Coordinates of N, CA, C and O in Angstrom, one line a residue:
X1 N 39.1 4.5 -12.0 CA 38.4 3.8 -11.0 C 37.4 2.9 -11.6 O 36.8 3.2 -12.7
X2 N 37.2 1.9 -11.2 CA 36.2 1.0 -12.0 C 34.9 1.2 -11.0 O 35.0 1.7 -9.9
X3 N 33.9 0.7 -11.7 CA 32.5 0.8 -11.6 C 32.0 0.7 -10.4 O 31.1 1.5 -10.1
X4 N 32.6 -0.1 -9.3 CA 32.4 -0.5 -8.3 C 32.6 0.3 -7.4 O 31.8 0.6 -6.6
X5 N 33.7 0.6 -7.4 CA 34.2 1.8 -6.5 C 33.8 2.8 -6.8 O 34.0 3.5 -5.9
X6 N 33.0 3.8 -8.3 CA 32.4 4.8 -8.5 C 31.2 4.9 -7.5 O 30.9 5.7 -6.7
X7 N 30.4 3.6 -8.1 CA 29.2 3.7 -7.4 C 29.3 3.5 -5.1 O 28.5 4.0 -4.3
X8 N 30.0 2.9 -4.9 CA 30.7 2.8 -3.2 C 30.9 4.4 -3.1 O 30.4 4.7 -2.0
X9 N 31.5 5.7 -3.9 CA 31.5 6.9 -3.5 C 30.4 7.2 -3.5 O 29.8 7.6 -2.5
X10 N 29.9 7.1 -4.7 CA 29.0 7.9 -4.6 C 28.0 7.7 -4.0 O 27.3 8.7 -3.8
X11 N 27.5 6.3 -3.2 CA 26.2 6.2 -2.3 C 27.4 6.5 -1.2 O 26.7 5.7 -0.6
X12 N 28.4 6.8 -0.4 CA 28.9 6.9 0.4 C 28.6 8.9 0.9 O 28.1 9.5 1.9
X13 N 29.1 9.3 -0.4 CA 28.4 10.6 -0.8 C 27.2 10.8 -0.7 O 26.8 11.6 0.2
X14 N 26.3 10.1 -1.5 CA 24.7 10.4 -1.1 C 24.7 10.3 0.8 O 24.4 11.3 1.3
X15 N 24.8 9.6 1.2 CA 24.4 9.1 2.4 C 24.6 10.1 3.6 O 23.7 10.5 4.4
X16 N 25.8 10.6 3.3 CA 26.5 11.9 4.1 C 26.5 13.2 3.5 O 27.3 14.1 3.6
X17 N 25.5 13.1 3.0 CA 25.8 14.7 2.5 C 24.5 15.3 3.0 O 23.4 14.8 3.4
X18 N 24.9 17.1 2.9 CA 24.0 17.6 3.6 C 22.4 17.5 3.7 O 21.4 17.7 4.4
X19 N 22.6 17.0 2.7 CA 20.1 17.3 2.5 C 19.9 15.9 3.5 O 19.0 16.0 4.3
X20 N 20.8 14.5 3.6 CA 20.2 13.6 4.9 C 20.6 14.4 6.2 O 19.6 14.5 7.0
X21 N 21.6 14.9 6.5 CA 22.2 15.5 7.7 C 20.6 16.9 8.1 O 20.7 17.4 9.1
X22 N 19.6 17.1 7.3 CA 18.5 17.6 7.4 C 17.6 16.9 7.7 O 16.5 17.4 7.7
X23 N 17.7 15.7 8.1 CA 16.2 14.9 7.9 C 15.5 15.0 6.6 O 14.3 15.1 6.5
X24 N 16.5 14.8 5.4 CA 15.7 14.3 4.4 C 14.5 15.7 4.0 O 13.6 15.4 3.3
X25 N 14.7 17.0 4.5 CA 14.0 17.9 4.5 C 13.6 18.5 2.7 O 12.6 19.1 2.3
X26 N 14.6 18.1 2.1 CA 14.6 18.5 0.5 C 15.0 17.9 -0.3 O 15.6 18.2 -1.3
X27 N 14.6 16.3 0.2 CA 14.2 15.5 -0.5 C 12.8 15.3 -1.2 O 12.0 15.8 -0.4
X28 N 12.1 14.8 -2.1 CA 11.0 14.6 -2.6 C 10.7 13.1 -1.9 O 11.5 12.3 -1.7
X29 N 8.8 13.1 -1.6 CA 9.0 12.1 -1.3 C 9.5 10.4 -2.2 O 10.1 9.4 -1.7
X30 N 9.1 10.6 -3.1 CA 9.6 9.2 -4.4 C 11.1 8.6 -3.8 O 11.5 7.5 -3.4
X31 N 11.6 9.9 -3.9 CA 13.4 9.9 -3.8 C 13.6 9.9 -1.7 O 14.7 9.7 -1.2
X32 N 13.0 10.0 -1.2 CA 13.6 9.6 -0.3 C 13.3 7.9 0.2 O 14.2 7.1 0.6
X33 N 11.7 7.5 -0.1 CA 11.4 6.2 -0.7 C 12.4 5.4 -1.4 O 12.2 4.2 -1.1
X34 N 13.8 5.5 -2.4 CA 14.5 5.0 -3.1 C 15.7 4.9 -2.4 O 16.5 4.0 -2.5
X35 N 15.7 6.4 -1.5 CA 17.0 6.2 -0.7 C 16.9 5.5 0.5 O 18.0 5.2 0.8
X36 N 15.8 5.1 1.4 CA 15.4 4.3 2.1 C 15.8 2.9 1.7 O 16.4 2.1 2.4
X37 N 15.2 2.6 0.4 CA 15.5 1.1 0.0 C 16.9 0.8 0.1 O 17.2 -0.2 0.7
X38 N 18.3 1.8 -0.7 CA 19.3 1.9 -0.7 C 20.1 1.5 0.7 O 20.8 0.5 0.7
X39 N 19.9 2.3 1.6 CA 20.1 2.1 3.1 C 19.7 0.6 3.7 O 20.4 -0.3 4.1
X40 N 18.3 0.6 3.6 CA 17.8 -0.7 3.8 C 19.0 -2.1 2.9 O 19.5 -2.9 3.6
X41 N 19.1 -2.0 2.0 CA 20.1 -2.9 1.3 C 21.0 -3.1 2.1 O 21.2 -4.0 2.9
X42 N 21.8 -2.1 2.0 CA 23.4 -1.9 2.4 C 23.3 -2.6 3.9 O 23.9 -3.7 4.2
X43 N 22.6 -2.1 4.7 CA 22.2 -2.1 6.3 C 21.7 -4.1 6.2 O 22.6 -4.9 6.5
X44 N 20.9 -4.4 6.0 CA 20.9 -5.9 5.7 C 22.3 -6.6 5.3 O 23.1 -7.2 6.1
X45 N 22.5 -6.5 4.0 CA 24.1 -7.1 3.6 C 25.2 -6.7 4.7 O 25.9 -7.7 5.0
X46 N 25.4 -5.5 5.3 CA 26.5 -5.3 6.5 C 26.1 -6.6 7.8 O 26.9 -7.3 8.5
X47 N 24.6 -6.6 7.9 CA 24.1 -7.6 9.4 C 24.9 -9.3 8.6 O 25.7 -10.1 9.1
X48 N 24.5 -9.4 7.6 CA 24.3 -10.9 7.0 C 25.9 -11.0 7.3 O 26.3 -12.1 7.8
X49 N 27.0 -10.0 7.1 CA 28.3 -10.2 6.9 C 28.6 -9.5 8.3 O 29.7 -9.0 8.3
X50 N 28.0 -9.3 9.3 CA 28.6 -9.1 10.3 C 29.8 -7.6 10.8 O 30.5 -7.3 11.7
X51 N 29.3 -6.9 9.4 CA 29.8 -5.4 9.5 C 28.6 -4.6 9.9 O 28.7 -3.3 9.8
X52 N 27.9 -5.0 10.2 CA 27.3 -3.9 10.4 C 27.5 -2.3 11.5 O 27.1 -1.1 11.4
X53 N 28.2 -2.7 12.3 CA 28.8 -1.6 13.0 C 29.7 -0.7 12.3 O 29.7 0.5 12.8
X54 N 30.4 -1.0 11.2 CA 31.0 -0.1 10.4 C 29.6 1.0 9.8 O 29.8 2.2 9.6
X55 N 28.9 0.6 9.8 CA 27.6 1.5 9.4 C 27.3 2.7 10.2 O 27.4 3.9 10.1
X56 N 26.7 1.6 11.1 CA 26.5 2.2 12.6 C 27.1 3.5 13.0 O 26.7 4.7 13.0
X57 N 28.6 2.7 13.4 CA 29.7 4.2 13.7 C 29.7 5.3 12.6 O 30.0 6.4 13.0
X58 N 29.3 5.0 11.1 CA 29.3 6.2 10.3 C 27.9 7.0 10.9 O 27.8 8.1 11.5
X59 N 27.0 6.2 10.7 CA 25.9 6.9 10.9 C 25.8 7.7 12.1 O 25.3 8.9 12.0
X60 N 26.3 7.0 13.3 CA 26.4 8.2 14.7 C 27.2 9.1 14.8 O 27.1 10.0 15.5
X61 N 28.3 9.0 14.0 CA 29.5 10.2 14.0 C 30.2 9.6 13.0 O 30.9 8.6 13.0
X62 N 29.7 10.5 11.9 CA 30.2 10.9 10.2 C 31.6 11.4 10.2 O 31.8 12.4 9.5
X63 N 32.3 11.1 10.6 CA 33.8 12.1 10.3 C 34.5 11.2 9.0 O 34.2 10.2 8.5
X64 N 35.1 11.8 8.8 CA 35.5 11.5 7.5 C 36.2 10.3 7.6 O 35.9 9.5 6.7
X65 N 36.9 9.9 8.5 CA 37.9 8.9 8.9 C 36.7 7.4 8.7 O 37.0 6.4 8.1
X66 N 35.4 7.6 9.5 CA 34.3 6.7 9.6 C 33.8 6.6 8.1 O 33.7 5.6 7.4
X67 N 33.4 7.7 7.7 CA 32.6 7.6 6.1 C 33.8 6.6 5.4 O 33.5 5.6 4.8
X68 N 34.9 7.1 5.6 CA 36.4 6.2 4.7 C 36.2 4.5 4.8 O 36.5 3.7 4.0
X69 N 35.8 4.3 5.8 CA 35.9 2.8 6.3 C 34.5 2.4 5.5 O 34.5 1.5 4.7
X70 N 33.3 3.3 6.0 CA 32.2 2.6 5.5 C 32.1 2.2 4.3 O 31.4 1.3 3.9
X71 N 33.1 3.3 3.4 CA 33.2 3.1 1.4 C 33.9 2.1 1.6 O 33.2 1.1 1.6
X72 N 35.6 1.9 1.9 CA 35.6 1.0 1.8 C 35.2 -0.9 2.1 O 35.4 -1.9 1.4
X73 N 34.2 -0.7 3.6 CA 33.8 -1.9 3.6 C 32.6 -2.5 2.2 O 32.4 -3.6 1.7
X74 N 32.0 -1.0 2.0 CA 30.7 -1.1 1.0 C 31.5 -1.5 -0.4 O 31.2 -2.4 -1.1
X75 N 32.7 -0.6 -0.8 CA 33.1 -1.4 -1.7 C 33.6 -2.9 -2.2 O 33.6 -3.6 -3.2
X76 N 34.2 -3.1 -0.6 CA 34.4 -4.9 -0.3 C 33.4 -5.4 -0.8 O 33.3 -6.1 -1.8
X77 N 32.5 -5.2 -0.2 CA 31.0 -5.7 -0.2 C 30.3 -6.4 -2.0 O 29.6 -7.3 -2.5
X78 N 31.0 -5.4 -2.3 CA 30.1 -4.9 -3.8 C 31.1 -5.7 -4.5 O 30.6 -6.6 -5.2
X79 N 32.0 -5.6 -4.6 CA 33.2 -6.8 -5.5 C 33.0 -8.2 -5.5 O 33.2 -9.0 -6.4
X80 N 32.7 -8.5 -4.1 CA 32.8 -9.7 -3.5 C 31.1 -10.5 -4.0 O 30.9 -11.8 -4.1
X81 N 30.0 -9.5 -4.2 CA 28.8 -9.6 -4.0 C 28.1 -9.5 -5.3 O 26.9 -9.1 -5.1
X82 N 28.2 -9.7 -6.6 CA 27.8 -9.5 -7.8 C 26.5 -8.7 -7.7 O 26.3 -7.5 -7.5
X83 N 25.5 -9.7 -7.9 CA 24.1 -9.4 -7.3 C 23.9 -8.8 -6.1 O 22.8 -9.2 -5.7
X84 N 24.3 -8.0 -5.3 CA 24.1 -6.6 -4.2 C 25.0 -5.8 -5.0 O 24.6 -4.7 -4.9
X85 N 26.1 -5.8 -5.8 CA 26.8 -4.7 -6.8 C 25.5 -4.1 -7.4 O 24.9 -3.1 -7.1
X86 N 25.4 -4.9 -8.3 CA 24.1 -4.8 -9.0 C 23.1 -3.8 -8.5 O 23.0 -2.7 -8.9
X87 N 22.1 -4.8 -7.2 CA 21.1 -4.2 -7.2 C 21.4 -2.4 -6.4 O 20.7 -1.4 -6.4
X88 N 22.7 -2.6 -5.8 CA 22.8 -0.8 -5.6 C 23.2 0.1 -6.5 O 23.1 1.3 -6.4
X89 N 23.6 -0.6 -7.5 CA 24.0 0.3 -8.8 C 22.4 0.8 -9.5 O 22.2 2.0 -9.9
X90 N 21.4 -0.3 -9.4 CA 20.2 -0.1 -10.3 C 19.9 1.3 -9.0 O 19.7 2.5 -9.2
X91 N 20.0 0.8 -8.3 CA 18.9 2.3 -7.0 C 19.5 3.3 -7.3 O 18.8 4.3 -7.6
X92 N 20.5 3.4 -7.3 CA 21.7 4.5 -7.5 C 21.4 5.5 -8.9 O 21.5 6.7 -9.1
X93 N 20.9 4.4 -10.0 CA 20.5 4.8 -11.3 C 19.2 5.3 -11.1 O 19.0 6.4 -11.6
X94 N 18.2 4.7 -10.1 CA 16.9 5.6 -10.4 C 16.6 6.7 -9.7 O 15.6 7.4 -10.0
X95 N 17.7 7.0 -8.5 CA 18.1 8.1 -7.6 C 18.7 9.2 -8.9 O 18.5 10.4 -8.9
X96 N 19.2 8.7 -9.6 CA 19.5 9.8 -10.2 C 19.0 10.4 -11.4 O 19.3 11.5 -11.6
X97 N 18.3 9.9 -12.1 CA 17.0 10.0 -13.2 C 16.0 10.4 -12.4 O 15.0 10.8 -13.0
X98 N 15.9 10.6 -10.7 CA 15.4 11.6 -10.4 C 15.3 12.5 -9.6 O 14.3 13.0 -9.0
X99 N 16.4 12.7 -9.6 CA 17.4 13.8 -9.1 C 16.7 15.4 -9.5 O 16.1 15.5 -10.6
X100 N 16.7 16.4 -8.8 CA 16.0 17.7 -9.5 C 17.3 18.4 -10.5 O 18.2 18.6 -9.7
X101 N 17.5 18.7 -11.4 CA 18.6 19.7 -11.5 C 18.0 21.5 -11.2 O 16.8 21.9 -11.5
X102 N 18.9 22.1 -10.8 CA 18.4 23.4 -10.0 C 19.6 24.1 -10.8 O 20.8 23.9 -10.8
X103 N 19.1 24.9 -11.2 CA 20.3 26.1 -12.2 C 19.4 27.5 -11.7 O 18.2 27.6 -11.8
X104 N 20.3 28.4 -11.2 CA 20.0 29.7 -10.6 C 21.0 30.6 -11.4 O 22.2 30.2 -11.3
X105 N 20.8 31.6 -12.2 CA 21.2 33.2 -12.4 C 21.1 34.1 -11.5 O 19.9 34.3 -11.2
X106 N 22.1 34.9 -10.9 CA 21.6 35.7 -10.3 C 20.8 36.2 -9.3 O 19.9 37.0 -9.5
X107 N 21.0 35.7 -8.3 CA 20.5 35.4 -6.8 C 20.7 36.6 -5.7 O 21.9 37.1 -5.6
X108 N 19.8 37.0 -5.1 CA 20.5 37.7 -4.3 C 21.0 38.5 -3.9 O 21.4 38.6 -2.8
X109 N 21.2 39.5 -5.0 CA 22.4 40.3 -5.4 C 21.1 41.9 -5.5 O 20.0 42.0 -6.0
X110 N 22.0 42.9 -4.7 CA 21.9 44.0 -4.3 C 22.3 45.0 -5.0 O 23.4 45.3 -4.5
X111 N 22.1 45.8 -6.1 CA 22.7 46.7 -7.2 C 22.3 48.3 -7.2 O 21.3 48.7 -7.8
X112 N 23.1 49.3 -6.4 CA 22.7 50.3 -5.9 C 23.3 51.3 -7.5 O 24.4 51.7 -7.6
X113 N 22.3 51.5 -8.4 CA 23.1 52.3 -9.7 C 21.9 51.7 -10.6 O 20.7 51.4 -10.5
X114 N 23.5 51.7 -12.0 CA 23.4 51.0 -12.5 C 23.8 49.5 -13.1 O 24.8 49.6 -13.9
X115 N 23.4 48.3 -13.0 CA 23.7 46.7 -13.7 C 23.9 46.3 -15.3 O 23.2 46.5 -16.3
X116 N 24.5 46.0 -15.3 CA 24.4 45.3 -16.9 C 24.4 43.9 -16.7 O 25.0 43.5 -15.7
X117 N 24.1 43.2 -17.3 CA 24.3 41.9 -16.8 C 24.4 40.9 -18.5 O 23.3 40.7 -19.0
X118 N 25.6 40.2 -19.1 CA 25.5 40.1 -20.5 C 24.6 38.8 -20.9 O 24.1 38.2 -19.9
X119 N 24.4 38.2 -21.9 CA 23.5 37.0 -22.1 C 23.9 35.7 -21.6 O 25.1 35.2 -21.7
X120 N 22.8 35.2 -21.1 CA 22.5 34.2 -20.4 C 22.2 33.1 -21.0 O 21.1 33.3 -21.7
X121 N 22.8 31.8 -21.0 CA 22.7 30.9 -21.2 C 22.3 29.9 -20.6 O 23.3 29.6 -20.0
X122 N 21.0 28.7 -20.2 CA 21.6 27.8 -19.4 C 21.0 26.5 -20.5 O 20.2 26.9 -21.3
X123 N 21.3 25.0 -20.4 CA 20.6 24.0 -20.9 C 21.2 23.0 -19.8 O 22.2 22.6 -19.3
X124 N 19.7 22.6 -19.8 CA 20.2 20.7 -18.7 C 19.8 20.2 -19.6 O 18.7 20.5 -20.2
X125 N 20.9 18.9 -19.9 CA 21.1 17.8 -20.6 C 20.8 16.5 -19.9 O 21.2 15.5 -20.2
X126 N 20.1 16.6 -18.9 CA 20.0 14.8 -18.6 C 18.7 14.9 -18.1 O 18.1 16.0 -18.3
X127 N 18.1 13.9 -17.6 CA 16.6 13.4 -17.4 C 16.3 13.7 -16.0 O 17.1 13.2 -15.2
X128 N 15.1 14.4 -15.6 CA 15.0 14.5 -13.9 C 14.3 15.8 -14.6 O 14.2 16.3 -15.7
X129 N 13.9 16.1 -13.1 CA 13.1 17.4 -12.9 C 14.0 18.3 -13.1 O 15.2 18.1 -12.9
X130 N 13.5 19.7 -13.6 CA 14.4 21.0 -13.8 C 14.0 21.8 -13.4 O 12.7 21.7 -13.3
X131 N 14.6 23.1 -12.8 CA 13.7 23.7 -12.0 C 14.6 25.3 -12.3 O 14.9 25.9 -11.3
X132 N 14.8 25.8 -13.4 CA 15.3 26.9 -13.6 C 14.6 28.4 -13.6 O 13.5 28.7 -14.1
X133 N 15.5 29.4 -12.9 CA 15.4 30.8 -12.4 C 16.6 31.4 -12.9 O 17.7 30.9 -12.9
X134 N 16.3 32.7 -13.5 CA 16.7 33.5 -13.8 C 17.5 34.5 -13.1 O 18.7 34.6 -12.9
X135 N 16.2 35.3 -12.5 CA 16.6 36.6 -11.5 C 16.2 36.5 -10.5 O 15.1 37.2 -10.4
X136 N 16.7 35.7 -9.2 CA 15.9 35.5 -7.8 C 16.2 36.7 -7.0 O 17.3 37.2 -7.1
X137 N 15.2 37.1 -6.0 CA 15.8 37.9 -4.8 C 16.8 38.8 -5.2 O 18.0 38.8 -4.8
X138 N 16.5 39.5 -5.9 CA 17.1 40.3 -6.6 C 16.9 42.0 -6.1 O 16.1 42.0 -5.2
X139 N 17.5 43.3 -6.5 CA 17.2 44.0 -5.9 C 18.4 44.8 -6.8 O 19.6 44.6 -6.4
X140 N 18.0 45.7 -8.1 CA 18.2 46.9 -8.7 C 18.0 48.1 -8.5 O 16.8 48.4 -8.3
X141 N 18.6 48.9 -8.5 CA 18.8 50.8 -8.5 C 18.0 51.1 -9.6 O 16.9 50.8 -9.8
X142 N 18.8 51.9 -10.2 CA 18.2 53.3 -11.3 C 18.1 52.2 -12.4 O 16.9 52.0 -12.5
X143 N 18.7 51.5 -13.3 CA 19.1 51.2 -14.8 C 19.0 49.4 -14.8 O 18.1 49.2 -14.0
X144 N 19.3 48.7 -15.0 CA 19.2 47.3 -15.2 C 18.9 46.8 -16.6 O 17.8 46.7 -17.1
X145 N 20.3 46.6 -17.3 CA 20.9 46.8 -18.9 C 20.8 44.8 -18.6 O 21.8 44.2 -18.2
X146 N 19.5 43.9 -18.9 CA 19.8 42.3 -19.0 C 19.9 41.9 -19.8 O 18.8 41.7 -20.1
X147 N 20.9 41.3 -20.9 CA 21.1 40.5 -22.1 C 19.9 40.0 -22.4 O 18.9 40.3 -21.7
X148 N 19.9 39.1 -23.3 CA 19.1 37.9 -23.7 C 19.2 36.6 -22.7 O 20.3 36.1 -22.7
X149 N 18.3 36.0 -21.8 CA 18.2 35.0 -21.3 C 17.5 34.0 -21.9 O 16.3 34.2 -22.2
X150 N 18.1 32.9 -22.1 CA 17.8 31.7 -22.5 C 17.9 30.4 -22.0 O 18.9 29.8 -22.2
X151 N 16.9 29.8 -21.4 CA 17.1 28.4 -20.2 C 16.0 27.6 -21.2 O 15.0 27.8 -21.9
X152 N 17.0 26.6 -20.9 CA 16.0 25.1 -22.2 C 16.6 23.9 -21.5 O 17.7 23.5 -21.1
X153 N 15.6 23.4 -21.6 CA 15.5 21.9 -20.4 C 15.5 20.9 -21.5 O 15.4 19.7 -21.3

């Protein structure tokens, strides 16, 4: 896939995926600030070109069939459009440089006995906030045998 159409998924993805379908509830504010401009973009360029209802209908009822049209009108858009290619690729870039990465071990989990649990590894490799846990909400019996845990940002 070339560049164009990576980035058309993936703000098509951003747009529809569950944390907006929340009201933006677990988003940070910076980052929903960035995704607003994103929207704002797209939503202008669709009026100027007279698609804007392809938007519209995604936004009132997301079904997949609607999301399909809006990537592809957005990717029209973005081929045809150098400079709007561009400027949603750059938002896209600082949407994700600040993106949180979230790594969880062992969540949850109910252990009536004894657990062993062997070593743990985690490392995030890219740039953005990190927010790593080990042993959340957790809940051990008699014994709980934990390797070595190791998380490095």
């Amino acid at each position: 896939m070339e560049p164009v159409t990576l980035t058309a998924a993936a703000i098509a993805t951003l747009i529809f995926s569950e944390a907006l379908k929340e009201g933006g509830k677990t988003l940070g504010q910076g980052i929903s600030q960035q995704l607003a401009q994103l929207l704002n973009a797209i939503r202008q360029k669709f009026q100027a070109t007279g698609t804007e209802g392809i938007l519209k209908r995604a936004e009132e009822n997301p079904t997949e069939k609607n999301q399909a049209k809006f990537q592809d009108e957005l990717e029209t858009q973005m081929e045809e459009d150098e400079a709007f290619a561009k400027q949603l690729q750059a938002l896209m870039a600082q949407l994700q440089a600040n993106e949180t990465v979230k790594q969880i071990v062992v969540k949850g989990v109910t252990v009536k006995g004894k657990a062993t649990v062997g070593d743990i590894n985690l490392e995030a490799t890219r740039e953005g906030t990190v927010n790593q846990e080990a042993v959340v909400d957790s809940e051990f019996g008699d014994d709980l045998n934990l390797g070595n845990v190791n998380l490095k940002a």
